[in-house]
Amino acid sequence: EGATISGIAFTKDEAEITIKGVKDQPGVAAKILGPIGDAKIEVDMIVQNVGSNGLADFTFTVSRNTLKNAMKVIEKNKKIMSYESVSSKNNIVKVSIVGVGMRSHAGIAGRMFKCLAKNKVNIRMISTSEIKISVVIDQKNLEIAVQALHNEFKLNKK
Amino acid sequence: EGATISGIAFTKDEAEITIKGVKDQPGVAAKILGPIGDAKIEVDMIVQNVGSNGLADFTFTVSRNTLKNAMKVIEKNKKIMSYESVSSKNNIVKVSIVGVGMRSHAGIAGRMFKCLAKNKVNIRMISTSEIKISVVIDQKNLEIAVQALHNEFKLNKK
Ligand SMILES: C[C@@H](O)[C@H](N)C(=O)O
Ligand SMILES: C[C@@H](O)[C@H](N)C(=O)O
């Protein structure tokens, strides 16, 4: 595959905010994140998948100590946008495999996902870039996921 | 914000495959991408958002000329997994803003999304990494999106 995984990275102390059923039309993503940016709340991941029936789900992650603040901002902006529900989870973490030549994402991702499955780790969210595959999982699975991925991609040998 | 946007990147000729309503339990993501990797189909983005009622939606993008092949692989593996529907769209593109110091993602993302909204460009998917915010949009909006983002982030001045 030509890909070389150079490391496993993880971000602890994250929380996710999910807004389900927003209108899938221009301007909605800006209405959600504009006020969060104005409140100087740092955002890590932003994930939205393809919608259906004109609605989409929108999730972003923040550091755990700004979750309350971020939820207040969403609550305050309720009037300017319609959605079905807002929920948050404060004990999640992000685990990523980092490497070059990930063009063969499917083969690498397949191995990553299979490794997590073998260790009974459920994947809550997935997001990728050219050099990284990131998953959000429950915090309780952090140690086992990082250890298992180190073994899978043989990163233990120094 | 301290962020500096260094450029706008885009990937043409992409297609997306969305599998809605897969079981949100360990092993499912591996069942979807394992066979795609085995068929040596290159995957670009992989996006999954938080599920509800035990189900989640899973999307990945491939280059347009491998869409038929990828759909055949999904079809063949129907027996080993349950899902509500599979759909694909073959005229999508990925547009990204790239920069360092994106920790203030929300402010930067807000500007990106507002810019796209002003130009009536609907965002189909969103995925981020530490140095990049990527959106998937309809191909027909590619030129206007790239031009508008260049103006917004003042990248025209050489
Ligand atoms: C849901 C949201 O991304 C919407 N499609 C927009 O363009 O803003
Ligand atoms: C939907 C899929 O990601 C599932 N949660 C898994 O862990 O494989």
Coordinates of C-alpha atoms and ligand atoms in Angstrom, one line a residue:
Chain A
E1 CA 0.0 0.0 0.0
G2 CA 3.0 2.2 0.4
A3 CA 1.5 3.9 3.4
T4 CA 3.6 4.3 6.5
I5 CA 1.9 5.0 9.8
S6 CA 4.2 7.2 11.8
G7 CA 2.2 7.4 15.0
I8 CA -1.0 7.3 17.1
A9 CA -2.2 10.6 18.4
F10 CA -5.0 11.3 20.9
T11 CA -6.8 14.2 22.4
K12 CA -8.3 13.7 25.9
D13 CA -10.7 16.0 27.7
E14 CA -13.0 16.5 24.7
A15 CA -16.8 16.9 24.7
E16 CA -19.1 16.7 21.7
I17 CA -22.2 18.8 20.9
T18 CA -24.6 17.3 18.3
I19 CA -27.4 19.3 16.7
K20 CA -29.8 16.9 14.9
G21 CA -32.2 17.9 12.2
V22 CA -30.9 21.3 11.1
K23 CA -32.1 22.6 7.7
D24 CA -29.8 21.4 5.0
Q25 CA -29.6 24.8 3.2
P26 CA -27.0 27.5 2.8
G27 CA -26.3 29.6 5.9
V28 CA -27.2 27.1 8.6
A29 CA -23.6 25.9 9.4
A30 CA -22.6 29.6 9.7
K31 CA -25.5 30.3 12.1
I32 CA -24.3 27.5 14.3
L33 CA -20.6 28.2 14.4
G34 CA -20.6 32.0 14.0
P35 CA -21.8 32.6 17.6
I36 CA -19.4 29.9 18.9
G37 CA -16.5 31.7 17.2
D38 CA -17.8 35.1 18.5
A39 CA -17.7 33.7 22.0
K40 CA -14.1 32.7 21.4
I41 CA -14.8 29.0 22.1
E42 CA -12.2 26.8 20.6
V43 CA -13.5 24.0 18.4
D44 CA -11.6 20.9 17.4
M45 CA -13.6 18.6 15.1
I46 CA -16.5 19.7 12.9
V47 CA -18.4 16.8 11.4
Q48 CA -21.5 16.8 9.2
N49 CA -22.6 13.9 7.0
V50 CA -24.9 14.0 4.0
G51 CA -28.5 14.8 5.1
S52 CA -31.8 13.3 4.2
N53 CA -35.3 14.8 3.6
G54 CA -33.8 18.3 3.6
L55 CA -32.3 17.9 7.2
A56 CA -28.8 17.2 8.4
D57 CA -27.0 16.5 11.7
F58 CA -24.1 18.8 12.8
T59 CA -21.5 17.9 15.4
F60 CA -18.5 19.8 16.8
T61 CA -16.2 19.0 19.6
V62 CA -14.8 21.4 22.2
S63 CA -12.5 21.0 25.2
R64 CA -14.5 19.7 28.2
N65 CA -14.1 22.8 30.3
T66 CA -15.9 24.9 27.6
L67 CA -18.8 22.6 27.1
K68 CA -21.2 24.4 29.4
N69 CA -20.3 27.7 27.8
A70 CA -20.8 26.3 24.3
M71 CA -24.2 24.8 25.2
K72 CA -25.3 28.3 26.6
V73 CA -24.4 29.9 23.2
I74 CA -26.4 27.2 21.3
E75 CA -29.4 27.7 23.7
K76 CA -29.2 31.5 23.2
N77 CA -29.3 31.1 19.4
K78 CA -32.3 28.8 19.5
K79 CA -34.5 31.5 18.1
I80 CA -32.5 32.0 14.8
M81 CA -32.5 28.4 13.8
S82 CA -34.7 25.3 13.8
Y83 CA -33.5 21.9 14.8
E84 CA -34.9 18.7 16.2
S85 CA -32.6 18.2 19.2
V86 CA -29.3 19.2 20.8
S87 CA -27.3 16.8 22.9
S88 CA -23.9 16.7 24.3
K89 CA -21.5 14.1 25.7
N90 CA -18.6 15.1 27.9
N91 CA -16.5 12.0 28.2
I92 CA -15.2 11.4 24.7
V93 CA -11.8 11.3 23.2
K94 CA -10.3 11.5 19.8
V95 CA -7.8 8.9 18.6
S96 CA -6.0 9.3 15.3
I97 CA -3.5 7.3 13.2
V98 CA -1.1 9.5 11.4
G99 CA 0.9 8.7 8.3
V100 CA 1.9 9.5 4.7
G101 CA 0.7 7.7 1.6
M102 CA -2.7 7.3 3.2
R103 CA -4.2 7.4 -0.3
S104 CA -4.9 3.8 0.4
H105 CA -7.2 5.0 3.2
A106 CA -9.6 2.1 2.8
G107 CA -7.0 -0.6 3.5
I108 CA -5.5 1.3 6.4
A109 CA -8.9 2.4 7.8
G110 CA -10.1 -1.2 7.4
R111 CA -7.3 -2.3 9.6
M112 CA -7.8 0.4 12.2
F113 CA -11.6 -0.3 12.4
K114 CA -11.0 -4.0 12.6
C115 CA -8.5 -3.6 15.4
L116 CA -11.0 -1.4 17.4
A117 CA -13.7 -3.9 16.7
K118 CA -11.6 -6.8 18.1
N119 CA -11.2 -4.8 21.3
K120 CA -14.9 -4.1 21.5
V121 CA -14.4 -0.3 21.0
N122 CA -17.4 1.4 19.4
I123 CA -16.7 4.2 17.0
R124 CA -18.9 7.3 17.6
M125 CA -17.6 9.5 14.8
I126 CA -15.0 9.3 12.0
S127 CA -13.2 12.1 10.2
T128 CA -10.2 11.9 7.9
S129 CA -7.6 14.1 6.2
E130 CA -4.9 13.2 3.7
I131 CA -2.5 12.2 6.5
K132 CA -4.8 11.2 9.3
I133 CA -7.8 9.0 10.2
S134 CA -9.5 10.2 13.4
V135 CA -12.2 8.5 15.4
V136 CA -14.1 9.7 18.4
I137 CA -14.7 7.0 21.1
D138 CA -15.8 6.9 24.7
Q139 CA -13.1 7.9 27.1
K140 CA -13.2 4.5 28.9
N141 CA -11.8 2.9 25.8
L142 CA -8.9 5.3 25.3
E143 CA -6.1 3.1 26.8
I144 CA -7.2 -0.1 25.1
A145 CA -7.6 1.7 21.8
V146 CA -4.2 3.3 21.8
Q147 CA -2.5 0.1 23.0
A148 CA -4.2 -2.0 20.4
L149 CA -3.5 0.4 17.6
H150 CA 0.2 0.5 18.5
N151 CA 0.3 -3.3 18.3
E152 CA -1.7 -3.4 15.0
F153 CA 0.6 -0.9 13.2
K154 CA 3.7 -2.2 14.9
L155 CA 4.7 1.1 16.4
N156 CA 6.0 -0.4 19.6
K157 CA 9.4 -1.2 18.2
K158 CA 11.6 1.8 18.8
Chain B
E1 CA -7.2 34.4 16.2
G2 CA -3.6 34.0 15.2
A3 CA -4.6 31.7 12.4
T4 CA -3.2 32.2 8.9
I5 CA -4.9 30.6 6.0
S6 CA -2.2 29.7 3.5
G7 CA -4.4 28.4 0.7
I8 CA -7.5 26.9 -0.8
A9 CA -7.4 23.3 -2.1
F10 CA -9.9 21.4 -4.0
T11 CA -10.4 17.9 -5.3
K12 CA -12.5 17.5 -8.4
D13 CA -13.9 14.3 -9.9
E14 CA -15.1 12.9 -6.6
A15 CA -18.1 10.8 -5.9
E16 CA -19.7 10.0 -2.5
I17 CA -21.3 6.7 -1.3
T18 CA -23.6 7.0 1.7
I19 CA -24.8 4.0 3.7
K20 CA -27.7 5.1 6.0
G21 CA -28.9 3.2 9.1
V22 CA -25.9 0.9 9.8
K23 CA -25.8 -0.7 13.2
D24 CA -23.8 1.5 15.6
Q25 CA -21.8 -1.3 17.1
P26 CA -18.1 -2.4 17.0
G27 CA -17.1 -4.1 13.7
V28 CA -19.5 -2.4 11.3
A29 CA -17.1 0.2 10.0
A30 CA -14.6 -2.5 9.3
K31 CA -17.2 -4.6 7.5
I32 CA -17.9 -1.7 5.2
L33 CA -14.3 -0.6 4.4
G34 CA -12.5 -3.9 4.6
P35 CA -13.9 -5.2 1.3
I36 CA -13.3 -1.7 -0.3
G37 CA -9.7 -1.9 0.8
D38 CA -9.4 -5.5 -0.5
A39 CA -10.7 -4.4 -3.9
K40 CA -7.8 -1.8 -3.9
I41 CA -10.3 1.1 -4.3
E42 CA -8.8 4.3 -3.1
V43 CA -10.9 6.2 -0.6
D44 CA -10.5 9.9 0.1
M45 CA -12.8 11.1 2.9
I46 CA -14.5 8.9 5.5
V47 CA -17.2 10.7 7.5
Q48 CA -19.5 9.3 10.2
N49 CA -21.5 11.4 12.7
V50 CA -22.9 10.5 16.0
G51 CA -25.8 8.0 15.6
S52 CA -29.2 7.8 17.1
N53 CA -31.4 4.9 18.2
G54 CA -28.5 2.5 17.7
L55 CA -28.0 3.4 14.0
A56 CA -25.5 5.6 12.2
D57 CA -24.9 6.9 8.7
F58 CA -21.5 6.2 7.0
T59 CA -20.1 8.1 4.0
F60 CA -16.9 7.8 2.0
T61 CA -15.7 9.4 -1.1
V62 CA -13.9 7.8 -4.1
S63 CA -12.6 9.1 -7.4
R64 CA -15.5 9.2 -9.9
N65 CA -14.1 6.5 -12.1
T66 CA -14.2 3.9 -9.3
L67 CA -17.7 4.7 -8.1
K68 CA -19.3 1.8 -10.1
N69 CA -16.7 -0.6 -8.8
A70 CA -17.2 0.6 -5.2
M71 CA -21.0 0.2 -5.5
K72 CA -20.5 -3.4 -6.7
V73 CA -18.4 -4.2 -3.7
I74 CA -21.1 -2.7 -1.3
E75 CA -23.8 -4.6 -3.2
K76 CA -21.9 -7.9 -2.9
N77 CA -21.4 -7.5 0.8
K78 CA -25.1 -6.7 1.5
K79 CA -25.5 -10.2 3.1
I80 CA -22.9 -9.5 5.9
M81 CA -24.4 -6.2 7.1
S82 CA -27.8 -4.6 7.6
Y83 CA -28.5 -1.0 6.5
E84 CA -31.5 1.1 5.6
S85 CA -30.3 2.5 2.2
V86 CA -27.3 3.0 0.0
S87 CA -27.0 6.0 -2.3
S88 CA -24.3 7.7 -4.3
K89 CA -23.7 11.0 -6.0
N90 CA -21.1 11.3 -8.7
N91 CA -20.8 15.1 -9.2
I92 CA -19.4 16.3 -6.0
V93 CA -16.1 18.1 -5.1
K94 CA -14.1 18.7 -2.0
V95 CA -13.0 22.3 -1.2
S96 CA -10.7 23.0 1.7
I97 CA -9.1 25.9 3.5
V98 CA -5.7 25.1 4.7
G99 CA -3.8 27.0 7.4
V100 CA -1.9 26.9 10.7
G101 CA -3.3 28.0 14.1
M102 CA -6.7 26.7 13.2
R103 CA -7.3 26.1 16.9
S104 CA -9.7 28.9 16.5
H105 CA -11.6 26.7 14.1
A106 CA -15.0 28.2 15.0
G107 CA -14.0 31.7 14.0
I108 CA -12.4 30.6 10.7
A109 CA -15.1 28.0 10.0
G110 CA -17.8 30.6 10.7
R111 CA -16.2 32.9 8.1
M112 CA -15.9 30.0 5.6
F113 CA -19.5 28.9 6.0
K114 CA -20.8 32.5 5.9
C115 CA -18.9 33.1 2.7
L116 CA -20.4 29.9 1.1
A117 CA -23.9 30.9 2.3
K118 CA -23.6 34.4 0.7
N119 CA -22.8 32.7 -2.6
K120 CA -25.8 30.3 -2.1
V121 CA -23.5 27.2 -1.9
N122 CA -25.0 24.4 0.1
I123 CA -22.6 22.3 2.3
R124 CA -23.2 18.6 1.9
M125 CA -20.5 17.3 4.3
I126 CA -17.9 18.8 6.6
S127 CA -14.7 17.3 7.9
T128 CA -11.8 19.0 9.7
S129 CA -8.2 18.3 10.8
E130 CA -5.8 20.5 12.8
I131 CA -4.7 22.4 9.7
K132 CA -7.7 22.1 7.4
I133 CA -11.5 22.6 7.1
S134 CA -13.0 20.6 4.2
V135 CA -16.5 20.8 2.8
V136 CA -18.1 18.6 0.1
I137 CA -20.3 20.6 -2.3
D138 CA -22.0 20.1 -5.7
Q139 CA -19.6 20.3 -8.6
K140 CA -21.6 23.1 -10.2
N141 CA -20.6 25.3 -7.2
L142 CA -16.8 24.7 -7.4
E143 CA -15.7 27.8 -9.3
I144 CA -17.8 30.2 -7.3
A145 CA -16.8 28.6 -4.0
V146 CA -13.1 28.7 -4.7
Q147 CA -13.3 32.3 -6.0
A148 CA -15.4 33.5 -3.1
L149 CA -13.1 31.8 -0.5
H150 CA -10.0 33.4 -2.1
N151 CA -11.6 36.8 -1.7
E152 CA -12.8 36.1 1.8
F153 CA -9.4 35.1 3.1
K154 CA -7.6 37.6 0.9
L155 CA -5.5 35.1 -0.9
N156 CA -5.6 36.9 -4.2
K157 CA -2.8 39.3 -3.4
K158 CA 0.4 37.7 -4.5
Ligands
LIG1 C1 -26.3 21.8 7.3 C2 -25.5 23.0 6.8 O1 -24.2 22.6 6.5 C3 -26.1 23.5 5.5 N1 -26.1 22.6 4.4 C4 -25.2 24.8 5.1 O2 -24.8 24.9 4.0 O3 -24.9 25.6 5.9
LIG2 C1 -21.0 2.7 12.7 C2 -19.7 2.1 13.0 O1 -18.7 3.1 13.0 C3 -19.7 1.4 14.3 N1 -20.0 2.3 15.4 C4 -18.3 0.7 14.5 O2 -17.7 0.9 15.5 O3 -17.8 0.1 13.7

